[in-house]
Tab-separated table of C-alpha atoms in Angstrom:
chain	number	residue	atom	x	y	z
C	1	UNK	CA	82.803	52.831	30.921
C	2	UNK	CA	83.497	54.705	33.627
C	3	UNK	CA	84.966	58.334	33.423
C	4	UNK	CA	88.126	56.912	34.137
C	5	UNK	CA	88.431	54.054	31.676
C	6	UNK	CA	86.989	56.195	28.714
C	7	UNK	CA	89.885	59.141	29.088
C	8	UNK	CA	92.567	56.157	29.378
C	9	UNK	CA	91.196	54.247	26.726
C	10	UNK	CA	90.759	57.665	24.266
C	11	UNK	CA	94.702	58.673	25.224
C	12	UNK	CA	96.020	54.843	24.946
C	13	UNK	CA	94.368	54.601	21.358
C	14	UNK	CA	91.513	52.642	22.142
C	15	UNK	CA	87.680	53.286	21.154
C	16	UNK	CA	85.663	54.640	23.875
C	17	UNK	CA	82.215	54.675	24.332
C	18	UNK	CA	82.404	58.030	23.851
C	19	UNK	CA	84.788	61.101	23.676
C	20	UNK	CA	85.908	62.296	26.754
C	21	UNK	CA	85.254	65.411	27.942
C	22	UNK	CA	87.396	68.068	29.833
C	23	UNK	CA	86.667	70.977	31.590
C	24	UNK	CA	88.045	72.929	34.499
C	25	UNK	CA	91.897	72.647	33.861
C	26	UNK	CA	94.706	75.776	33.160
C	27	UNK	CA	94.571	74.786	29.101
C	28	UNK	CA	90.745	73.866	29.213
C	29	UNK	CA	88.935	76.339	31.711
C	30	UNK	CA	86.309	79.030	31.075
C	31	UNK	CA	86.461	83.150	31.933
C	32	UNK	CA	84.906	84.199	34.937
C	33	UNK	CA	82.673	86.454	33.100
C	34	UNK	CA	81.458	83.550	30.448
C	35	UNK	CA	81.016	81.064	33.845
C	36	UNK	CA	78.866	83.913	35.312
C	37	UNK	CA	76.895	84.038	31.716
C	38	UNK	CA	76.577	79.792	31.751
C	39	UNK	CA	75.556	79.726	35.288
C	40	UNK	CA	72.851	82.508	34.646
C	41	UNK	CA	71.852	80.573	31.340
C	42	UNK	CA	71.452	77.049	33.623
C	43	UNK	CA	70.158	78.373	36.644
C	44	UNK	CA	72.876	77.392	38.918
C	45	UNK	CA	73.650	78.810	41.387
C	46	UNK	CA	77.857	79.119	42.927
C	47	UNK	CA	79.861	81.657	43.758
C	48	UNK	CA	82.776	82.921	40.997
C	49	UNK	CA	86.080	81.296	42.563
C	50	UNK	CA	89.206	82.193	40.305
C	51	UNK	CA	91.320	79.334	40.065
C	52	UNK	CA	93.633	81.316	37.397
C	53	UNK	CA	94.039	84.675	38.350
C	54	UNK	CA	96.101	85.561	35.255
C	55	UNK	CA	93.627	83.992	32.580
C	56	UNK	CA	90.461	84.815	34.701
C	57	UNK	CA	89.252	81.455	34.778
C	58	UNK	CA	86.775	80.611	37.200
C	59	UNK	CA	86.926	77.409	38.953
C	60	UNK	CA	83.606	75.360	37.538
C	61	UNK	CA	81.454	73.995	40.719
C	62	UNK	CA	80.397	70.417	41.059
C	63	UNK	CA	76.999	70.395	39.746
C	64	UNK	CA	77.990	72.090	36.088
C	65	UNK	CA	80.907	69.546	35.574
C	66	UNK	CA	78.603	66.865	36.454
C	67	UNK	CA	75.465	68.860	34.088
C	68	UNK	CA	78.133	68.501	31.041
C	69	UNK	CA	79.141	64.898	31.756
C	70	UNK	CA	82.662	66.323	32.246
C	71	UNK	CA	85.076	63.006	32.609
C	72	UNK	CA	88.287	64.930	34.258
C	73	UNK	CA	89.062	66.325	37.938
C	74	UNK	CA	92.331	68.408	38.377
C	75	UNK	CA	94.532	68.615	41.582
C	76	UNK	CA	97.244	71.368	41.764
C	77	UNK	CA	99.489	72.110	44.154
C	78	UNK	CA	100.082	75.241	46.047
C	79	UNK	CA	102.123	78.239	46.773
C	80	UNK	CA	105.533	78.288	49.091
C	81	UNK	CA	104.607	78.478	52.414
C	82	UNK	CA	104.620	81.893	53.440
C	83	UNK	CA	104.374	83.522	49.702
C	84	UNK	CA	101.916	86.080	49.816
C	85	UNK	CA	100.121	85.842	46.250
C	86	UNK	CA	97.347	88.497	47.557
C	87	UNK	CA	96.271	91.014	44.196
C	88	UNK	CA	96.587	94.249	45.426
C	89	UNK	CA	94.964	97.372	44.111
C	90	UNK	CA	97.234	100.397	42.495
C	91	UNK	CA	95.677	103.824	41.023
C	92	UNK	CA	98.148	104.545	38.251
C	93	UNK	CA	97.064	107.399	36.182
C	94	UNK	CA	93.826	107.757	37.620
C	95	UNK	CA	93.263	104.149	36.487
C	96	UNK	CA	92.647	101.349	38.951
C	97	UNK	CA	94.738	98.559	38.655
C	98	UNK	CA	94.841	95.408	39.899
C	99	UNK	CA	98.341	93.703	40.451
C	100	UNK	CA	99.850	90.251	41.118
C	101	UNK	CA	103.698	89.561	41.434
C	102	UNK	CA	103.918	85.554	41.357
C	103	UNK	CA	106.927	83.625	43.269
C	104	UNK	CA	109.298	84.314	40.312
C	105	UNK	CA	108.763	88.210	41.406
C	106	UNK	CA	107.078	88.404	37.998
C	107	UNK	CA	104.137	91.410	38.341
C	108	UNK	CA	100.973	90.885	36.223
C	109	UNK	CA	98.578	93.501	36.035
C	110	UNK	CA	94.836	94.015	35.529
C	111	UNK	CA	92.352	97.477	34.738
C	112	UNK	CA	89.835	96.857	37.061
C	113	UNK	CA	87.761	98.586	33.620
C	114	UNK	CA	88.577	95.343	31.729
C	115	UNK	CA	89.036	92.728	33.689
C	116	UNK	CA	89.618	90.006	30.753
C	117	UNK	CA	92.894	88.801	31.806
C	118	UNK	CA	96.438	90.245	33.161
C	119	UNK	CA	99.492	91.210	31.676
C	120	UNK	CA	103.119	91.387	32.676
C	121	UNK	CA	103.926	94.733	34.150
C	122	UNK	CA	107.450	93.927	35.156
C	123	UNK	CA	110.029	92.085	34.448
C	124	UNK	CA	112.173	91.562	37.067
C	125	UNK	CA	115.396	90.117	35.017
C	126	UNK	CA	115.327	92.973	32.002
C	127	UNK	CA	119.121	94.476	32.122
C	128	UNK	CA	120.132	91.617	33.572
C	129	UNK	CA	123.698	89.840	33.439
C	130	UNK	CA	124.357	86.127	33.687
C	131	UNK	CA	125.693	86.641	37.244
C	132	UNK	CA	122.238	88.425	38.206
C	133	UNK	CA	120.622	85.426	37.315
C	134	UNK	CA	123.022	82.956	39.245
C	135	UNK	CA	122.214	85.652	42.287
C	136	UNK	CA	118.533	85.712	41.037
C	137	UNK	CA	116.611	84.434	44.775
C	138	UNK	CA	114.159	80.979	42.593
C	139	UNK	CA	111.989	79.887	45.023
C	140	UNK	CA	112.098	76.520	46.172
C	141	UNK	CA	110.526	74.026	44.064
C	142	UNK	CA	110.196	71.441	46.658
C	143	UNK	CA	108.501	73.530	49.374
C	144	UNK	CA	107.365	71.398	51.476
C	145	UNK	CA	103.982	73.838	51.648
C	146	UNK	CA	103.129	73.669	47.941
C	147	UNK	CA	101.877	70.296	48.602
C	148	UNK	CA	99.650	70.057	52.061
C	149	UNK	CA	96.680	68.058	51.533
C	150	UNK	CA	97.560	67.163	47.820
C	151	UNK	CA	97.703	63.256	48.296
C	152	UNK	CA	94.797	63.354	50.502
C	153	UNK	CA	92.862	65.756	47.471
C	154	UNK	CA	94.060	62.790	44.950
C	155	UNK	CA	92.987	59.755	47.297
C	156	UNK	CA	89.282	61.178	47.357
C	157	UNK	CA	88.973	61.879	43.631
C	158	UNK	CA	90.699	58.096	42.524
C	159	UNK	CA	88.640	56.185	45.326
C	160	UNK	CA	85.270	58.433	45.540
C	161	UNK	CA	84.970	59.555	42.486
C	162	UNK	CA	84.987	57.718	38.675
C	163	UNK	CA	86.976	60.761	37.389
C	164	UNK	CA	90.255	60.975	35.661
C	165	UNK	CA	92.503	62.597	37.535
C	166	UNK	CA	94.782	65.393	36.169
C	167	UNK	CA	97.251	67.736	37.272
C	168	UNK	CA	97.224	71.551	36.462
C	169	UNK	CA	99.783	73.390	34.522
C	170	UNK	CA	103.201	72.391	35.399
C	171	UNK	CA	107.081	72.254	33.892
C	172	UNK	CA	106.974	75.744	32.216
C	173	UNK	CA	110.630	76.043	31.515
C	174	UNK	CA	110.589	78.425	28.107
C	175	UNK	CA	107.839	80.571	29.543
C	176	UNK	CA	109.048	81.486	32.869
C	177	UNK	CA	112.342	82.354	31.153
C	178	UNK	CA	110.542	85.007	29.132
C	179	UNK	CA	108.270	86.157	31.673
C	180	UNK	CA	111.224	86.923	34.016
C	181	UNK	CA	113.201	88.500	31.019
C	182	UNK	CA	110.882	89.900	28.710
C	183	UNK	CA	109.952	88.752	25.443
C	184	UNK	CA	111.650	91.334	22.789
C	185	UNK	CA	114.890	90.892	24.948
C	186	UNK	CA	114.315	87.198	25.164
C	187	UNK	CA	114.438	86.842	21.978
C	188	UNK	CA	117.467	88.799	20.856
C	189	UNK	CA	119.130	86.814	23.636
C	190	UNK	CA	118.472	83.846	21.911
C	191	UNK	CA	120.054	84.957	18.412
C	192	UNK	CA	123.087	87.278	20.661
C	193	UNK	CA	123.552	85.994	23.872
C	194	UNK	CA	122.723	82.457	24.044
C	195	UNK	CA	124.727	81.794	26.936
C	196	UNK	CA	122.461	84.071	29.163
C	197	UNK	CA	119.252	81.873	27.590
C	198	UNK	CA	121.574	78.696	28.975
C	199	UNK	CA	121.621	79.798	32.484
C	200	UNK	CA	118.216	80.963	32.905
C	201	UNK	CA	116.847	78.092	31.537
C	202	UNK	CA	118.956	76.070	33.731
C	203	UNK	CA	117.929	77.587	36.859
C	204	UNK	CA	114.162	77.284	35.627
C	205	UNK	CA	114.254	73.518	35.224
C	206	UNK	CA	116.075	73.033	38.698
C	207	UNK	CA	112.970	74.700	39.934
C	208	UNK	CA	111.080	72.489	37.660
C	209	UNK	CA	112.968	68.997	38.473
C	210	UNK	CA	112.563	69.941	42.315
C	211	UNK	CA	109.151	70.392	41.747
C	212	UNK	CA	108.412	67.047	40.250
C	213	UNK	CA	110.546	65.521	42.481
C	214	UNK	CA	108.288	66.248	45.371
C	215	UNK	CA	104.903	65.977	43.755
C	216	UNK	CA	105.546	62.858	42.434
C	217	UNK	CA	106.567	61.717	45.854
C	218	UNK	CA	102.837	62.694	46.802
C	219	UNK	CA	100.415	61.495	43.767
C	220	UNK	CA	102.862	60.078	41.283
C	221	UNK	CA	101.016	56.741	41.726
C	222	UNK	CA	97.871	58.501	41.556
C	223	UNK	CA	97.761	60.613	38.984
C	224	UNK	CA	96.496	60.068	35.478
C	225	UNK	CA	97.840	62.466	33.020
C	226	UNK	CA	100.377	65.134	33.982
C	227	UNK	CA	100.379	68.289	31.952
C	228	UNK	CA	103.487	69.874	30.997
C	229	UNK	CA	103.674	72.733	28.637
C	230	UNK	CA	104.951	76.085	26.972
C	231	UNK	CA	103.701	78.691	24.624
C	232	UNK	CA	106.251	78.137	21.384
C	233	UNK	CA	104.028	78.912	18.732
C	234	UNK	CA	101.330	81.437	17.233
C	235	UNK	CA	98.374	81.066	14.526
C	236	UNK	CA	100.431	81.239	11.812
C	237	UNK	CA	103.376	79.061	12.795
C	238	UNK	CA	106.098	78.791	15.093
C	239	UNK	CA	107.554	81.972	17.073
C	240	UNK	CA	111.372	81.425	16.566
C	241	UNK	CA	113.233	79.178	14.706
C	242	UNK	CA	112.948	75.636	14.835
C	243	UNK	CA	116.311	75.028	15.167
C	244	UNK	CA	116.801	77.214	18.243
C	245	UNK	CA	113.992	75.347	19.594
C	246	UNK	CA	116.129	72.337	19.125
C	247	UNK	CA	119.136	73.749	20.243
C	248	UNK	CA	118.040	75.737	23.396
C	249	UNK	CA	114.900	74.504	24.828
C	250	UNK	CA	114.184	70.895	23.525
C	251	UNK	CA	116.722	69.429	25.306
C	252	UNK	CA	115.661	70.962	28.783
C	253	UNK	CA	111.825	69.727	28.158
C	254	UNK	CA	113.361	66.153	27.156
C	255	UNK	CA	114.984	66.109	30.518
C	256	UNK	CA	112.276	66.799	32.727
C	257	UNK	CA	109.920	64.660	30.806
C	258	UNK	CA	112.339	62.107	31.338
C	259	UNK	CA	112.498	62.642	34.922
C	260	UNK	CA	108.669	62.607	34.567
C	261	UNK	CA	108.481	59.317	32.884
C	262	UNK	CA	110.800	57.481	35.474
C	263	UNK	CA	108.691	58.707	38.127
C	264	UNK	CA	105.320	57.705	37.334
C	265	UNK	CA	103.139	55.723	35.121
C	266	UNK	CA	100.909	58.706	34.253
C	267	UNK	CA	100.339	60.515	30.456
C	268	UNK	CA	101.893	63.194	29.924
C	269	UNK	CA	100.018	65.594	28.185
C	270	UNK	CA	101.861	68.399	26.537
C	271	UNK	CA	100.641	71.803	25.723
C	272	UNK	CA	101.759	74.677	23.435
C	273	UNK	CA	99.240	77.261	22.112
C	274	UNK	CA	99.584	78.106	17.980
C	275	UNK	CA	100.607	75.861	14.884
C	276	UNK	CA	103.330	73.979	16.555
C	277	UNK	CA	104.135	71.278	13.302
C	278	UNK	CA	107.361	72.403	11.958
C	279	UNK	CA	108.655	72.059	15.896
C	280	UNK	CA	107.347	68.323	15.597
């Protein structure tokens, strides 16, 4: 089998020669600092690329995906043309920082003493109304610069390579919502002001639908699995209520995986951190 065949056959219920492997990807990657320490151990030599800037994770080279048999290859698209996504340096109490503030205007921030991963430093919707968010400036989902050179990156990995090809992290509707918000007042908007919840999440899956909408037009008949995905539960269970999840942000997910599935023949893979089964 090749690479290819043995990830469709695993995900289509079939018995593969053997089980596929993945590595490389926004839900299966590896720290910079533990890819330095495997390089090191191997005796390969690349130089630390960070394909994640928020989780740290390093983007693998060539040689150790091919040294672990790994069967996947991921393509991603880009930023808005124009966005500047540089991490700048701060000093804030005599402490060097190191900070990021994404297209959603979303600031994530780093000690340069422990550089494990960031963490939001502002949120740029807290105190927010429900008119602030219709005024809120989304970027563009569609930007026609978030996809240069994808379809070309996807033609040489289906007809050079035997690779499955898979996107990175994508359709974060119930995330972004947070992120922009804040968690603690997310969450009390979801028991008190569910209305507010309803119109950010609405303007996050526009984003979200225009997205698709345009990478699908590149790779949609290209692309193996598409990974979707939000953060809805924790070790011990889920982190709100099942039946706001069913209420709220269920029906927003079954929309764009909808939209997904008319689009394209690829899997979609979905991905939620934490014991997700009373959701299911």
């Amino acid at each position: 089998m090749t690479s290819r065949e043995r990830v469709l056959a695993a995900i289509n219920h079939q018995i593969p020669d053997r089980v596929p492997i993945d590595l490389g990807g926004n839900q299966t990657g590896i720290h910079a600092t533990a890819y330095k320490a495997l390089l090191d151990h191997l005796g390969i030599a690349d130089e630390i690329r960070i394909m994640d800037a928020v989780q740290q994770l390093a983007q693998p080279c060539e040689e150790l995906l091919e040294r672990f048999h790994v069967d996947t290859r991921y393509i991603a698209a880009g930023s808005a043309a124009g966005f500047d996504g540089r991490i700048r340096q701060n000093v804030r109490r005599g402490r060097l920082w190191h900070d990021l503030t994404d297209e959603f205007g979303v600031t994530w921030s780093m000690p340069d003493d422990q550089r494990l991963y960031m963490d939001i430093s502002r949120h740029p919707l807290a105190g927010a109304t429900i008119a602030d968010v219709h005024d809120y400036p989304f970027p563009r989902g569609d930007d026609p610069g978030r996809f240069e050179g994808l379809r070309e990156r996807a033609l040489r990995i289906r007809n050079e390579t035997p690779y499955a090809l898979v996107s990175g992290i994508s359709g974060v509707i119930y995330e972004t919502c947070w992120y922009m918000r804040g968690l603690e007042a997310w969450y009390i908007d979801m028991l008190t002001a569910p209305e507010f919840c309803e119109a950010l999440l609405d303007r996050v899956l526009q984003f979200w639908l225009d997205w698709f909408r345009a990478f699908l037009d590149e790779v949609g008949d290209l692309v193996d699995v598409i990974m979707v995905g939000d953060d809805l539960a924790g070790q011990d269970g889920p982190l709100f209520r099942p039946a706001l999840y069913r209420s709220l942000v269920k029906p927003l997910q079954q929309q764009l995986c909808r939209y997904i599935r008319s689009r394209t023949d690829a899997k979609l893979w979905y991905h939620t951190c934490g014991n997700c089964r009373e959701y299911i």
